[in-house]
Structures are given as structure tokens and as C-alpha cells.
mmCIF file of C-alpha atoms and ligand atoms in Angstrom:
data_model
loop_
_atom_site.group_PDB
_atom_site.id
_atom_site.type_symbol
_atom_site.label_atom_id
_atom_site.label_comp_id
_atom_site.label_asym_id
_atom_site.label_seq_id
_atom_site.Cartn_x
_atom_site.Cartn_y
_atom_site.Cartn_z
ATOM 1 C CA UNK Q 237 5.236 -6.281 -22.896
ATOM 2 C CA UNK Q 238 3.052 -4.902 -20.503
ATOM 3 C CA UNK Q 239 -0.029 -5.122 -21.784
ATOM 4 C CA UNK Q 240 -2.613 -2.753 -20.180
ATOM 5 C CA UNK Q 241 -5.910 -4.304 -21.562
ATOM 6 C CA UNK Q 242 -4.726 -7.858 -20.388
ATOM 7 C CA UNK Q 243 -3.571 -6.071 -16.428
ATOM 8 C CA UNK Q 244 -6.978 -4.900 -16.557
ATOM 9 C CA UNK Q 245 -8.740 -7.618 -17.843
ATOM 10 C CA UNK Q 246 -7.236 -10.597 -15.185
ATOM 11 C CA UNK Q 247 -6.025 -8.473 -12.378
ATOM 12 C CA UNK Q 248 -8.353 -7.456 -9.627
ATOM 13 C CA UNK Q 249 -6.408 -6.030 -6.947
ATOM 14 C CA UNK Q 250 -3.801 -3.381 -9.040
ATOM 15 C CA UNK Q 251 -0.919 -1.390 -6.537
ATOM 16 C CA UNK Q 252 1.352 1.379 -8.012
ATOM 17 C CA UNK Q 253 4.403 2.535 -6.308
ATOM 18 C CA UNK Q 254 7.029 4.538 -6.735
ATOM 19 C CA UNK Q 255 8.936 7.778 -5.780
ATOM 20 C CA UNK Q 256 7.175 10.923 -4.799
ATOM 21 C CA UNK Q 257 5.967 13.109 -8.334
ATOM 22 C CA UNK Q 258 6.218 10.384 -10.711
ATOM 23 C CA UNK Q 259 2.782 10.177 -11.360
ATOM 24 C CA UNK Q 260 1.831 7.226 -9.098
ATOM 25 C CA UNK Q 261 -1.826 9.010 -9.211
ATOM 26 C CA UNK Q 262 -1.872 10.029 -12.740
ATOM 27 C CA UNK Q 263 -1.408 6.382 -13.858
ATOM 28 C CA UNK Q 264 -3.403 5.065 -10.885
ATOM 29 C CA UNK Q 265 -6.278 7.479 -11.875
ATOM 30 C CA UNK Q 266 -6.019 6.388 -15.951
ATOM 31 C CA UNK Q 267 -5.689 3.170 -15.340
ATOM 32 C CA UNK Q 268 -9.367 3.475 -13.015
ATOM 33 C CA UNK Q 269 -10.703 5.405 -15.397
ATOM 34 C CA UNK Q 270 -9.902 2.907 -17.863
ATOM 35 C CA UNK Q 271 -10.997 0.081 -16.157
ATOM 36 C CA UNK Q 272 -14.328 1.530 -15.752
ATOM 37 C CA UNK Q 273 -15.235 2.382 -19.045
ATOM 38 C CA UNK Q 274 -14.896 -1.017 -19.792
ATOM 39 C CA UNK Q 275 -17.523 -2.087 -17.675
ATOM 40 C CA UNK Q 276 -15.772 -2.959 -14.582
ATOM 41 C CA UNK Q 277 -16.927 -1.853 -10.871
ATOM 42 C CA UNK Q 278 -14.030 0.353 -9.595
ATOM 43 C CA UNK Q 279 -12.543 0.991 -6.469
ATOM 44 C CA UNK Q 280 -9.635 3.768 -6.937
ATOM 45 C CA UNK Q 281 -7.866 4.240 -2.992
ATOM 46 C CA UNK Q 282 -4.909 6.650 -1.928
ATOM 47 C CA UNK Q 283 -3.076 7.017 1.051
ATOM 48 C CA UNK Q 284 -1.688 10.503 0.222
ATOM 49 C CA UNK Q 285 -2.223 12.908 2.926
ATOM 50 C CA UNK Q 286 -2.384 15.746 -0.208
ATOM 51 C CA UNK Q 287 -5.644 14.131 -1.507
ATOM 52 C CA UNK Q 288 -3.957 13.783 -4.872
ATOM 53 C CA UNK Q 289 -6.590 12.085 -6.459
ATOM 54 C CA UNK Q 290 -8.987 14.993 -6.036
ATOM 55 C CA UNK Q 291 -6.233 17.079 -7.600
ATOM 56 C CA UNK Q 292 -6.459 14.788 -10.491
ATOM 57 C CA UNK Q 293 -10.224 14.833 -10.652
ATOM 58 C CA UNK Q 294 -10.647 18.212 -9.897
ATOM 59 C CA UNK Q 295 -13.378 17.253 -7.334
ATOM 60 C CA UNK Q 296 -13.424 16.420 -3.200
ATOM 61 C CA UNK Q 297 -13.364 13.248 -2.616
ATOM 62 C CA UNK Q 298 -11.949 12.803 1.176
ATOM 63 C CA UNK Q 299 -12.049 9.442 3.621
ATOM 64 C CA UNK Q 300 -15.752 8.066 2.060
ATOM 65 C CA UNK Q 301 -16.416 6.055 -0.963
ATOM 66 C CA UNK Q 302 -17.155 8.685 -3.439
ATOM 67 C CA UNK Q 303 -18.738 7.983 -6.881
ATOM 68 C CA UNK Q 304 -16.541 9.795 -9.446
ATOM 69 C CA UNK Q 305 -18.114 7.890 -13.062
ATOM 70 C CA UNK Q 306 -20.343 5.246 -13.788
ATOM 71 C CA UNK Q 307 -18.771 2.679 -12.496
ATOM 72 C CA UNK Q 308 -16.062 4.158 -10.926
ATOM 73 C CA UNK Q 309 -15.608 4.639 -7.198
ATOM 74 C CA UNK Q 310 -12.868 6.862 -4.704
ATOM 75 C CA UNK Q 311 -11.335 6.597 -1.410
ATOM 76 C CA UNK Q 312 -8.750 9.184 0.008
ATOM 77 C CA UNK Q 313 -7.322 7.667 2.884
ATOM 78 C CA UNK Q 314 -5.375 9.292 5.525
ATOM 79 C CA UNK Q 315 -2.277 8.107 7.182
ATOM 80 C CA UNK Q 316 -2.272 10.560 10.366
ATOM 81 C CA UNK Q 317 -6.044 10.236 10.760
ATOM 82 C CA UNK Q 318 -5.879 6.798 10.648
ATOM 83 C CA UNK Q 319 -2.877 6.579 13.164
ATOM 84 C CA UNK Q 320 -4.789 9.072 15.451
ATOM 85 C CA UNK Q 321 -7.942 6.792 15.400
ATOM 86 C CA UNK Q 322 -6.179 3.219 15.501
ATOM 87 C CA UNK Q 323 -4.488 4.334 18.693
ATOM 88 C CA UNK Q 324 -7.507 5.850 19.987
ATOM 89 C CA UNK Q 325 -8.931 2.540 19.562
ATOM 90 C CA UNK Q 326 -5.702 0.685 21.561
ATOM 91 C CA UNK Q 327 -5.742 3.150 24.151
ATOM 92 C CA UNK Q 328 -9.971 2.619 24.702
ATOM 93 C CA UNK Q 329 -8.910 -1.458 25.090
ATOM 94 C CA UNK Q 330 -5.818 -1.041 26.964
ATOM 95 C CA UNK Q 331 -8.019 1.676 29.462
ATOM 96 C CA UNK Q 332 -9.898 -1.565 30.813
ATOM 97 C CA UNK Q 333 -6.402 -2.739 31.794
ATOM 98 C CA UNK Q 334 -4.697 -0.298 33.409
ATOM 99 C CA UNK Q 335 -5.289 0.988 36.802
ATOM 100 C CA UNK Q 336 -6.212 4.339 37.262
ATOM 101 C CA UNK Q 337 -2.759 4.931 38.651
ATOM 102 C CA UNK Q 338 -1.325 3.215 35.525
ATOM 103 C CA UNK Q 339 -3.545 5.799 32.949
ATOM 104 C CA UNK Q 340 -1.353 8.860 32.743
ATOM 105 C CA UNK Q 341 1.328 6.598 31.762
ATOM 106 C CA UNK Q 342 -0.344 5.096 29.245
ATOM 107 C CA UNK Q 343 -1.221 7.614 27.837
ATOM 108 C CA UNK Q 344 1.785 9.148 27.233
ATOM 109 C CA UNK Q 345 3.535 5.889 25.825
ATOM 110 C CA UNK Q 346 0.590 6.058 23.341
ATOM 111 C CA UNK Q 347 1.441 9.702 22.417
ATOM 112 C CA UNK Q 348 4.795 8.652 21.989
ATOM 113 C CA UNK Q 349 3.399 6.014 19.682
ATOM 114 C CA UNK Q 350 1.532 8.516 17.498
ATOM 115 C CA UNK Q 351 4.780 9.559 16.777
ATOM 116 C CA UNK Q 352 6.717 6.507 15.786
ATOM 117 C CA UNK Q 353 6.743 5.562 11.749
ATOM 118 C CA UNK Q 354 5.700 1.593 13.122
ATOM 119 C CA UNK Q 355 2.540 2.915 15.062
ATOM 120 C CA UNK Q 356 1.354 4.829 11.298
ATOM 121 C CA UNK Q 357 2.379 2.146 9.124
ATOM 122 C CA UNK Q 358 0.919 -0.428 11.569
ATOM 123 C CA UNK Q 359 -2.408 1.612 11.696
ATOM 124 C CA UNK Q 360 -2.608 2.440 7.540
ATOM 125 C CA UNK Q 361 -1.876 -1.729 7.114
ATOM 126 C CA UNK Q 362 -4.754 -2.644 9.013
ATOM 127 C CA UNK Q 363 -6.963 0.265 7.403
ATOM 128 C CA UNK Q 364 -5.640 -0.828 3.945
ATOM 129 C CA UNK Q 365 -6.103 -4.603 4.961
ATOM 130 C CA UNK Q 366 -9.371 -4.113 5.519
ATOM 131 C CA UNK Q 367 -10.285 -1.638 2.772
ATOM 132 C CA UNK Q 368 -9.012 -4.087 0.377
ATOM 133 C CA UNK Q 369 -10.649 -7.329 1.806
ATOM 134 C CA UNK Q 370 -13.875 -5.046 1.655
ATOM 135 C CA UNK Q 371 -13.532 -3.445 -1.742
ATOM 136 C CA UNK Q 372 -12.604 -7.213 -3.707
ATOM 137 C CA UNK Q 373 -15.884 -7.913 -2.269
ATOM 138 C CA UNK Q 374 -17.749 -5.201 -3.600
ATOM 139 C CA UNK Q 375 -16.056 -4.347 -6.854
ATOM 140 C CA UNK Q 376 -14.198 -6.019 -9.515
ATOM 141 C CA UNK Q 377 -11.102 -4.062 -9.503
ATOM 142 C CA UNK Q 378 -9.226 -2.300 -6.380
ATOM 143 C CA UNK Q 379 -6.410 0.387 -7.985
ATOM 144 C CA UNK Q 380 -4.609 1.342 -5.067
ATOM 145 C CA UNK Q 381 -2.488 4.473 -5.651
ATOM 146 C CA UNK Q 382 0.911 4.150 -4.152
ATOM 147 C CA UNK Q 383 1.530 0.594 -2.723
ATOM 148 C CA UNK Q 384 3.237 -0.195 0.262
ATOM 149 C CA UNK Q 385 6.449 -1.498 0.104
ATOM 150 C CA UNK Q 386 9.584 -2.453 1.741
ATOM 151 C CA UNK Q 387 9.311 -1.556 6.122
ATOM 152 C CA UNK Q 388 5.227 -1.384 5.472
ATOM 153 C CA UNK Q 389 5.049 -5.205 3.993
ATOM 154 C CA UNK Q 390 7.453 -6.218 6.592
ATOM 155 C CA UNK Q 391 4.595 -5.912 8.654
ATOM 156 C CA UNK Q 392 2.227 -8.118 7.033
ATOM 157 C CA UNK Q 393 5.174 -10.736 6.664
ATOM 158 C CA UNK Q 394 6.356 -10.567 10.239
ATOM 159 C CA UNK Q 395 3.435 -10.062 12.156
ATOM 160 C CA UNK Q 396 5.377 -10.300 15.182
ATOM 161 C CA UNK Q 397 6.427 -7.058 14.899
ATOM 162 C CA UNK Q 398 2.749 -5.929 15.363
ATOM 163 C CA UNK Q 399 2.535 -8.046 18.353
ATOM 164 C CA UNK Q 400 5.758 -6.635 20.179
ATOM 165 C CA UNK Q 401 3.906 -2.978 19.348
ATOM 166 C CA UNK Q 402 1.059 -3.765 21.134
ATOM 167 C CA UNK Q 403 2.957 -5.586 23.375
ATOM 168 C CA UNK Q 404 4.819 -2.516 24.567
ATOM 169 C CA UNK Q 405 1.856 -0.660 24.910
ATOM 170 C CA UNK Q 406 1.055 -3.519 27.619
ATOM 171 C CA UNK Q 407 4.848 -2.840 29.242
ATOM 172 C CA UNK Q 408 3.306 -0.873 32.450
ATOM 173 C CA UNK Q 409 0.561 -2.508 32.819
ATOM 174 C CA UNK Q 410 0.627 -5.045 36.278
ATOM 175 C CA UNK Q 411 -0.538 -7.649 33.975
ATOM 176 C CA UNK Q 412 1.507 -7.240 31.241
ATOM 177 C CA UNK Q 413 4.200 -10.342 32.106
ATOM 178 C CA UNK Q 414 0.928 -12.504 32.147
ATOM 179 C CA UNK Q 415 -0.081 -11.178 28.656
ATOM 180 C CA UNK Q 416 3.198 -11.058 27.067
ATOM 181 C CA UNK Q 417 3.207 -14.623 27.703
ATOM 182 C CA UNK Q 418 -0.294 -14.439 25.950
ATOM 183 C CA UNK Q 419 0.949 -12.502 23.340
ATOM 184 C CA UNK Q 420 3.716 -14.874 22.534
ATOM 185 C CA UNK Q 421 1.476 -17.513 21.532
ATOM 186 C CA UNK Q 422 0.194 -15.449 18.742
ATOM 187 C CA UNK Q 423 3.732 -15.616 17.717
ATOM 188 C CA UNK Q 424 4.491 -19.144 16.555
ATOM 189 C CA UNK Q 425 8.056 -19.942 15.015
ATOM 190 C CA UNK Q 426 6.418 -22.333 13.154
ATOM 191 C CA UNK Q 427 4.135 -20.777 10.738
ATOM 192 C CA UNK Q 428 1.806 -17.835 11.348
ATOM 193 C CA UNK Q 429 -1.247 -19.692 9.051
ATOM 194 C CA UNK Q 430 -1.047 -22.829 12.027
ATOM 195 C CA UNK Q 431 -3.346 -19.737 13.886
ATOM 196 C CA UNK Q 432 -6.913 -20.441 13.994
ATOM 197 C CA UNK Q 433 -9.502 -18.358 15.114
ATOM 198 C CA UNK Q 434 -9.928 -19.968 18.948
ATOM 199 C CA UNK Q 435 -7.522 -18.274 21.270
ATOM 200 C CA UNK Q 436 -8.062 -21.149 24.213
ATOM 201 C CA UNK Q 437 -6.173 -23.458 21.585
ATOM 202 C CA UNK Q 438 -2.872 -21.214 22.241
ATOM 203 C CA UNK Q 439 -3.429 -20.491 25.877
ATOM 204 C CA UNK Q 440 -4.807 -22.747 28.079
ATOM 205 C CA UNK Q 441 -8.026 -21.725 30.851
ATOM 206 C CA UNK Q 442 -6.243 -19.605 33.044
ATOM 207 C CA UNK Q 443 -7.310 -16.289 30.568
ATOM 208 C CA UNK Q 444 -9.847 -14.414 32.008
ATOM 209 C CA UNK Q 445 -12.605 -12.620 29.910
ATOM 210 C CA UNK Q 446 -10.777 -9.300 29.459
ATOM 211 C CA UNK Q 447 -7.246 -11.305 28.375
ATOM 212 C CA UNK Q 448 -9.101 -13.561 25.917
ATOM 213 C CA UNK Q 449 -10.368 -10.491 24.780
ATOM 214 C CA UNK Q 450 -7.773 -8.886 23.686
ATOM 215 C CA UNK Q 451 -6.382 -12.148 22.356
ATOM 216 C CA UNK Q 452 -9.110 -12.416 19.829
ATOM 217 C CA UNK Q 453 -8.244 -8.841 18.662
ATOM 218 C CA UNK Q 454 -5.251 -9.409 17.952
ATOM 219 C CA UNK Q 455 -5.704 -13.076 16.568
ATOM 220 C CA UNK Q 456 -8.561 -10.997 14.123
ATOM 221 C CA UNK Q 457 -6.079 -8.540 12.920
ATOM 222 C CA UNK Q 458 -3.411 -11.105 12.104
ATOM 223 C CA UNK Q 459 -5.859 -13.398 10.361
ATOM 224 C CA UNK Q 460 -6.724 -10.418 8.605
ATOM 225 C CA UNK Q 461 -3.268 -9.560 7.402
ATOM 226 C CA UNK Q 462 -2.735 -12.769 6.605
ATOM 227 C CA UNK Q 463 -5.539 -13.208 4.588
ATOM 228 C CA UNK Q 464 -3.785 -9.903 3.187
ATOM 229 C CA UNK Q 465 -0.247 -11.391 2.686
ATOM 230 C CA UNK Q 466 -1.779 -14.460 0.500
ATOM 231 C CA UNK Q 467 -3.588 -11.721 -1.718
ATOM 232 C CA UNK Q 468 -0.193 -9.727 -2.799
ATOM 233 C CA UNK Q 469 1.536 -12.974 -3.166
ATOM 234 C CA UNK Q 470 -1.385 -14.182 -5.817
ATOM 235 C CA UNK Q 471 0.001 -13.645 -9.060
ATOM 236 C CA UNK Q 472 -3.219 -14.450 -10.898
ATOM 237 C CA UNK Q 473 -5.327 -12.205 -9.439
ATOM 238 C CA UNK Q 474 -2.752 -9.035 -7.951
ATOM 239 C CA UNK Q 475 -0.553 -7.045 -9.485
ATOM 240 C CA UNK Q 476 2.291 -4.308 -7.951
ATOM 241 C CA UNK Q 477 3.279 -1.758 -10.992
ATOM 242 C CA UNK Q 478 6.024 0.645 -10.479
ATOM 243 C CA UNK Q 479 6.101 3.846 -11.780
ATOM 244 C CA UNK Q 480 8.961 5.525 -12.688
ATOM 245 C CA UNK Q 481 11.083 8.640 -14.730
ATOM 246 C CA UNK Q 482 13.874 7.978 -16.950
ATOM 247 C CA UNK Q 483 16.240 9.446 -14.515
ATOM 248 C CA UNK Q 484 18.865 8.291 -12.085
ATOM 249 C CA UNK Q 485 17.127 8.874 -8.560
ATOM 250 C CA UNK Q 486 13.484 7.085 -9.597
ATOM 251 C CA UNK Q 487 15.450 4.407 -11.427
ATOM 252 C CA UNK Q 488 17.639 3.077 -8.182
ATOM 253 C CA UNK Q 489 14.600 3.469 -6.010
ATOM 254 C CA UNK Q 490 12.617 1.424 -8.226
ATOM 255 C CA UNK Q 491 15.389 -1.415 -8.304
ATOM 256 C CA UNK Q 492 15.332 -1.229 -4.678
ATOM 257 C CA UNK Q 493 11.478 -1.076 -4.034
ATOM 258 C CA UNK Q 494 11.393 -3.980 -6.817
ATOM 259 C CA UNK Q 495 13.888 -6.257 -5.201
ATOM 260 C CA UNK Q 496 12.413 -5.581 -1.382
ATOM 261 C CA UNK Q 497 9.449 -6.932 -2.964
ATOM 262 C CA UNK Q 498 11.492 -9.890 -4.881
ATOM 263 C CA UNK Q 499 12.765 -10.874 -1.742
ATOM 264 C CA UNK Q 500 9.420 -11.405 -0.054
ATOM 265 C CA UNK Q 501 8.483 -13.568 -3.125
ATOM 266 C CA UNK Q 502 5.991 -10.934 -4.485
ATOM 267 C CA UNK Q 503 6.197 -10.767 -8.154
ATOM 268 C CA UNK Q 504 6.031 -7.204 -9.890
ATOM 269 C CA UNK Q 505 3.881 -7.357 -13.303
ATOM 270 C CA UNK Q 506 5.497 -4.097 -14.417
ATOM 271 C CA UNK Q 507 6.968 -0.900 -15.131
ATOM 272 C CA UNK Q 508 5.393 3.021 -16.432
ATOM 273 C CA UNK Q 509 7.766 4.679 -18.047
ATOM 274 C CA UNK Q 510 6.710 7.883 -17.425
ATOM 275 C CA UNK Q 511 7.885 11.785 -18.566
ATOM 276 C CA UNK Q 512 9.444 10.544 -21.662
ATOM 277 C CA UNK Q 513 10.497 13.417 -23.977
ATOM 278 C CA UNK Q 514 8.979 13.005 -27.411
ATOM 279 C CA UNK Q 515 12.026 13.227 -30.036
ATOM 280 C CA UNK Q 516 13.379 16.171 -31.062
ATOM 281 C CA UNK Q 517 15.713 18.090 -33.285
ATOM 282 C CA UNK Q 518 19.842 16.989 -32.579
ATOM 283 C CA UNK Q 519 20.572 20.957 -31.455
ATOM 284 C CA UNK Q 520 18.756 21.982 -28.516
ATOM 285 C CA UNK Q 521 18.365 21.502 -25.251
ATOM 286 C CA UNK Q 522 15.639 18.907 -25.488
ATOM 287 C CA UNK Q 523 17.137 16.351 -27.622
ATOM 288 C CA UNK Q 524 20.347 16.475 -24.786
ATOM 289 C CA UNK Q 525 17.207 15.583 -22.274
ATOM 290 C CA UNK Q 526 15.996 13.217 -24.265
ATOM 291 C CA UNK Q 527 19.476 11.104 -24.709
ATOM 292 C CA UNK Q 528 19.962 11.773 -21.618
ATOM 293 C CA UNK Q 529 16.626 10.192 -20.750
ATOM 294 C CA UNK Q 530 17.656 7.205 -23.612
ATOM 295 C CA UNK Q 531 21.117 6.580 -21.667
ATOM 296 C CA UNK Q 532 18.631 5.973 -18.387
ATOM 297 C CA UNK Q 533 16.357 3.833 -20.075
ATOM 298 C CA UNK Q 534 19.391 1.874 -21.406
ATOM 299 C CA UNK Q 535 20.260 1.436 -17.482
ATOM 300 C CA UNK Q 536 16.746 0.883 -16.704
ATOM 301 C CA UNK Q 537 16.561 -2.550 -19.095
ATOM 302 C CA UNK Q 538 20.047 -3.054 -17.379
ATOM 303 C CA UNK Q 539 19.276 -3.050 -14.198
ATOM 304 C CA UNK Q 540 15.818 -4.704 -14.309
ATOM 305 C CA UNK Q 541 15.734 -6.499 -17.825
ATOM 306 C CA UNK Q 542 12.792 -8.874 -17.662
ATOM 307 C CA UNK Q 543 10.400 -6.312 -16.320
ATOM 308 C CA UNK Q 544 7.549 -5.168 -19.331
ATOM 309 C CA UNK Q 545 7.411 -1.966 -19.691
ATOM 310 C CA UNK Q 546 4.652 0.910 -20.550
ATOM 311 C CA UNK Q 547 5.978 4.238 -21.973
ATOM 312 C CA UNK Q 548 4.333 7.647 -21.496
ATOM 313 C CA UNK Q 549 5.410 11.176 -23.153
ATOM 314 C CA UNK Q 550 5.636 14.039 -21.004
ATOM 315 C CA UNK Q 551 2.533 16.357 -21.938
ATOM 316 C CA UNK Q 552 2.151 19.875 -22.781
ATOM 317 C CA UNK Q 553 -0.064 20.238 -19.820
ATOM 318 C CA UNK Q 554 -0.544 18.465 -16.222
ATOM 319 C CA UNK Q 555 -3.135 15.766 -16.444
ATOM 320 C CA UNK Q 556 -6.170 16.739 -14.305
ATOM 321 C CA UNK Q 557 -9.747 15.712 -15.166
ATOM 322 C CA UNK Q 558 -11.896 12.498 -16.626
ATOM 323 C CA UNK Q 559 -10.995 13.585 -20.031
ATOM 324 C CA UNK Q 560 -7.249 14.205 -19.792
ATOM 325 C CA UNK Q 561 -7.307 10.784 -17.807
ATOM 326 C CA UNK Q 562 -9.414 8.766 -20.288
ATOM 327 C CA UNK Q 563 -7.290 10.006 -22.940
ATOM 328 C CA UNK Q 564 -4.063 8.641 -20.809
ATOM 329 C CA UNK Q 565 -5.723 5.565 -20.309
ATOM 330 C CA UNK Q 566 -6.283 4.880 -24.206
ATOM 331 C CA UNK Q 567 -2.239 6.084 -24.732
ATOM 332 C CA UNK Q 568 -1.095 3.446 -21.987
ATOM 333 C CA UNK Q 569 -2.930 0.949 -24.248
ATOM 334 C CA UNK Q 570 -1.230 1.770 -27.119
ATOM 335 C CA UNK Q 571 1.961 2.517 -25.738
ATOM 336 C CA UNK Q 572 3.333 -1.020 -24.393
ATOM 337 C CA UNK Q 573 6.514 -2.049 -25.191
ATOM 338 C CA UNK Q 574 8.021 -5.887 -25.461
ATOM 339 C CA UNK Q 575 11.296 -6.028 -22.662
ATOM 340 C CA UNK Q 576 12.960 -6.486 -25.860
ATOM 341 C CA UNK Q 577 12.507 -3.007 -27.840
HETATM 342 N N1 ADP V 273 3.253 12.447 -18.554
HETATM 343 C C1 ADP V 273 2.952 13.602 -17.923
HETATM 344 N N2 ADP V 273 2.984 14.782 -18.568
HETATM 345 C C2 ADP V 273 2.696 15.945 -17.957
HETATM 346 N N3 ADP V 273 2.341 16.035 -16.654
HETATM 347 C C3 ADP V 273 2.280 14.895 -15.938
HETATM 348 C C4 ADP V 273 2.577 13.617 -16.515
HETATM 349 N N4 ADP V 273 2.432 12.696 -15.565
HETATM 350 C C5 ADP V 273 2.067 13.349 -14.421
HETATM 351 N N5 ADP V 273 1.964 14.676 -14.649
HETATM 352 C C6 ADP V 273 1.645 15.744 -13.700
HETATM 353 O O1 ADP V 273 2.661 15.746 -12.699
HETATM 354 C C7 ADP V 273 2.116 16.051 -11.404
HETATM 355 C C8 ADP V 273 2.508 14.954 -10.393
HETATM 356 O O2 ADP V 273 1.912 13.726 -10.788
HETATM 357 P P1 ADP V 273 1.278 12.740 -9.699
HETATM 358 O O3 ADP V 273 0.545 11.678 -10.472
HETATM 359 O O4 ADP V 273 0.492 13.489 -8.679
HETATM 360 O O5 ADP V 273 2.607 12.134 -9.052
HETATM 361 P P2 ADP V 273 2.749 11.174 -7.735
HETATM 362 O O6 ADP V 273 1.402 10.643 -7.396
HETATM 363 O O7 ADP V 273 3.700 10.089 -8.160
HETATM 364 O O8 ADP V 273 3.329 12.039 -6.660
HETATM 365 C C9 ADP V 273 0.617 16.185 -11.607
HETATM 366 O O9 ADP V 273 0.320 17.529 -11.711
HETATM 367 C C10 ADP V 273 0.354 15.473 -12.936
HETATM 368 O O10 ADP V 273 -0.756 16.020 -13.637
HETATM 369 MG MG1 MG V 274 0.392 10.830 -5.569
#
């Protein structure tokens, strides 16, 4: 089963995902809650433009570490800021490159960047990289409300993708044949952990100051995602938790968000069963819902049979505040199930 206490007790870096309105940051917010009254130092972080978690904690809590509870810390990340200000950033390094007859045109391949779905993922990665890295440091548990999955990881698994982004942001630059011939060497077929930290052992003298430069920024970022990529693959200490409905839509999603994750060898520890109708009299309109919802969760063990499972009731009323979350938290204890029920 899919026992809470012992997620909470051995896991320090927790990610939920899932489809939109499941209650990703319900469970993500219980589960900190949780955590926290147990003693643990708590970092909760989302990456939901809506600032969901204030909506579940009925306070601000924006892009700064906010204290919420003793013990218990918040981060609202996002994604569009963070895009905005990670290109900012290229276009600040790539300025010393470009002559000023080459600047108009970088600029607007970088506001063509802003809008491409690489350019944000690429940028909320890095952000997330480092918030994690930072926050396993500082706390004992990271809860990070909606994980990335699928195109997103791709990135930390292929960092060559990140390179060829940044390499087309080089393409009209005079120098950029040079540095794409730089830029390959960041790119090793072999393995991406042969990288050290000493860009002269990939390209030999003839980098000047500004080249080596931007070598080491980009060797730093990839050492930092794969110092990343080694953390989500480390069973012992990580954990990715989907949340999910008993209904069709959130149930194929899942299979396909767990088996994009399967297929990068990252292990899921779970599932939250979440909206379940409490039973009910044979005659009405409920107790159809609720076999309907029983049919599902047949499907559910089905489709993914060894996953443990956690099973929450729909409420009588949304889930907003420490209390309502605390008393979530103590039902998700109580409410594991063995893959076998
Ligand atoms: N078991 C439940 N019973 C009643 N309301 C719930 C339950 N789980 C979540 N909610 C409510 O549903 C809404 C969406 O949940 P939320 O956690 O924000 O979803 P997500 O983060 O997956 O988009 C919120 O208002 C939340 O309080
Ligand atoms: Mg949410």
C-alpha cells in the first residue's frame, strides 16, 4: 500500500503530477502540512501560474520563500516570469557577442523564443533544478506540487536539446560556426556524466575569454541538471506520486505520464485516488456515480496493477486552509490501500 507516514518518513524530495483539477495542490499542500507537524523542515513549491497554493492557504505567498507554519515553508513559482527572466539573462550574454548590426536580430529570435514551449520548459527546469538542489540543502523535505513529466524531463535526460536551444540563439552570430563547434563538445555521445567542470579539457586553447565563458555556463547548467537527473532517478530518497480521479480522462493520462516516466527508468512510488464518492443508497444518482467511479477503479488496478494506492472521498466542501489540510493529511494516513484490495 502506499503508506503515507513511511513516504514521509524516507522520502525527501516528494513530486505530484497529474491532470489539471485533480487536486495536485490539495494533496501536495496535506501532505506539507503533514510533514511538518511531524517535525520536519518543509519546503512546499508550485509552478502554477494561478498561485494555487495561496488558494489553498488562503494567504499570498508569490515567488519568495514564505513561512506558512512552524516548520513549514512556500514557494510559488512562475513559468512566464521565469521564461521572461532566463532569456533576459541569454540575451545579456549573447549581447557581448553580437555586433551591433547583429542586435536587432537577436533580439527578435529571442522574442520568438519567449514564445516557444522549449524556451519555458527549458527556463522552469533550470529554476526548478536549482530550487531543488537549494531547498534539499536547507530543509528536510521538498513537496513539489505538480512534477514535470514527459517533454519537460526530456530535457534533463537529453541535455542536448538545451544545447541546440542555445545554440540557435548563437545561429546569426559571425561566430557562431566557431561556437557550435564549442557547443558540440558539451554534447558527448558517450555519456553526459564523462563532463567535468574544466571546459579547456573539451576544447583545446584556441577559446578566447568570452567563448570559454559561455562554455562554463553552459557546462554549469548541465552539471546542474545532471546532478538533477541522478536525484529523480534515486529511489531511496525521491518519490513522483500521481494524482488522479476515478474517471476515464485522468486515468489514461496517468498511464501515460506513468509510463513516460517508466521509460526513463524513474520509478513512481504511487497513486491518490482522489474524488471518491462515499457509498450510497442503490437508487439515485450518486450510487450510478459511484459504480461508475468502481468500474474506473477496476480499470485503474488494470491498467497499472502494481502501483499502491491512497484513496480520498470527495468532501462536502473545497479544501482551503491549515485546518481543512491537516485534517486531509491525517485521512491520507488512514486511508492507504494494499494494490491488492
Ligand atoms: N477530495 C476533495 N473534495 C472536495 N474538494 C476537493 C477535493 N480535492 C480537491 N478539492 C477542491 O478542488 C479544487 C481543485 O483542486 P486543486 O488541488 O487545486 O487541483 P489541481 O492542483 O490538481 O489543479 C480546489 O478547490 C480543492 O479545494
Ligand atoms: Mg494546482
Amino acid at each position: 500500500m502506499l503508506n503515507i507516514e513511511e513516504l514521509l518518513a524516507t522520502r525527501r524530495l516528494i513530486l505530484l503530477g497529474g491532470k489539471g483539477g485533480v487536486g495536485k495542490t490539495t494533496m501536495s499542500s496535506a501532505l506539507a502540512v503533514l510533514a511538518a507537524s511531524t517535525g520536519r523542515k518543509v519546503l512546499l513549491v508550485s509552478t502554477d501560474p494561478a498561485h494555487s497554493l495561496s488558494d489553498a492557504f488562503g494567504r499570498s505567498i508569490g515567488d519568495h520563500i514564505t513561512m506558512l507554519a512552524p516548520q513549514l515553508w512556500a514557494l510559488e513559482i512562475d513559468p512566464d516570469k521565469e521564461a521572461d527572466a532566463y532569456l533576459e539573462r541569454v540575451l545579456a550574454q549573447m549581447r557581448r557577442y553580437a555586433g551591433p548590426d547583429q542586435i536587432h536580430e537577436l533580439q527578435r529570435h529571442l522574442q520568438l523564443s519567449r514564445q516557444s514551449p522549449g524556451a519555458q520548459e527549458a527556463a522552469l527546469l533550470e529554476r526548478l533544478a536549482k530550487v531543488i538542489e537549494d531547498g534539499l540543502q536547507n530543509y528536510d523535505t521538498v513537496i513539489l506540487d505538480t512534477a514535470p513529466t514527459g517533454h519537460t524531463l526530456r530535457l534533463l535526460s537529453l541535455p542536448e536539446v538545451m544545447a541546440a536551444w542555445t545554440d540557435g540563439l548563437l545561429r546569426h552570430n559571425k561566430r557562431s560556426q566557431h561556437l557550435s563547434s564549442v557547443l558540440k563538445h558539451l554534447t558527448p555521445s558517450r555519456s553526459i556524466d564523462s563532463l567535468t567542470g574544466d571546459p579547456n579539457q573539451h576544447h583545446s586553447a584556441d577559446l578566447d575569454d568570452k567563448d570559454a565563458e559561455l562554455l562554463n555556463t553552459l557546462l554549469r547548467r548541465q552539471q546542474l541538471f545532471n546532478r538533477t537527473r541522478r536525484l529523480l532517478h534515486d529511489i531511496e530518497h525521491t518519490a513522483f506520486v500521481f494524482v488522479l480521479t476515478p474517471e476515464r480522462l485522468p486515468i489514461l493520462e496517468t498511464e501515460r505520464a506513468v509510463q513516460a516516466l517508466m521509460s526513463q527508468d524513474i520509478p513512481v512510488a504511487g497513486l491518490i485516488v482522489n474524488r471518491l464518492l462515499p457509498p450510497m443508497d442503490d437508487s439515485n444518482f450518486w450510487a450510478h456515480r459511484r459504480q461508475q467511479q468502481e468500474k474506473h477503479m477496476l480499470d485503474l488496478h488494470h491498467r497499472l496493477p502494481t502501483l499502491r494506492r491512497c484513496l480520498v472521498s470527495l468532501q462536502a466542501d473545497d479544501i482551503v486552509g491549515l485546518e481543512s489540510l491537516q485534517m486531509l493529511g491525517n485521512h491520507l494516513i488512514s486511508s492507504s490501500v494494499g494494490v491488492t484490495d
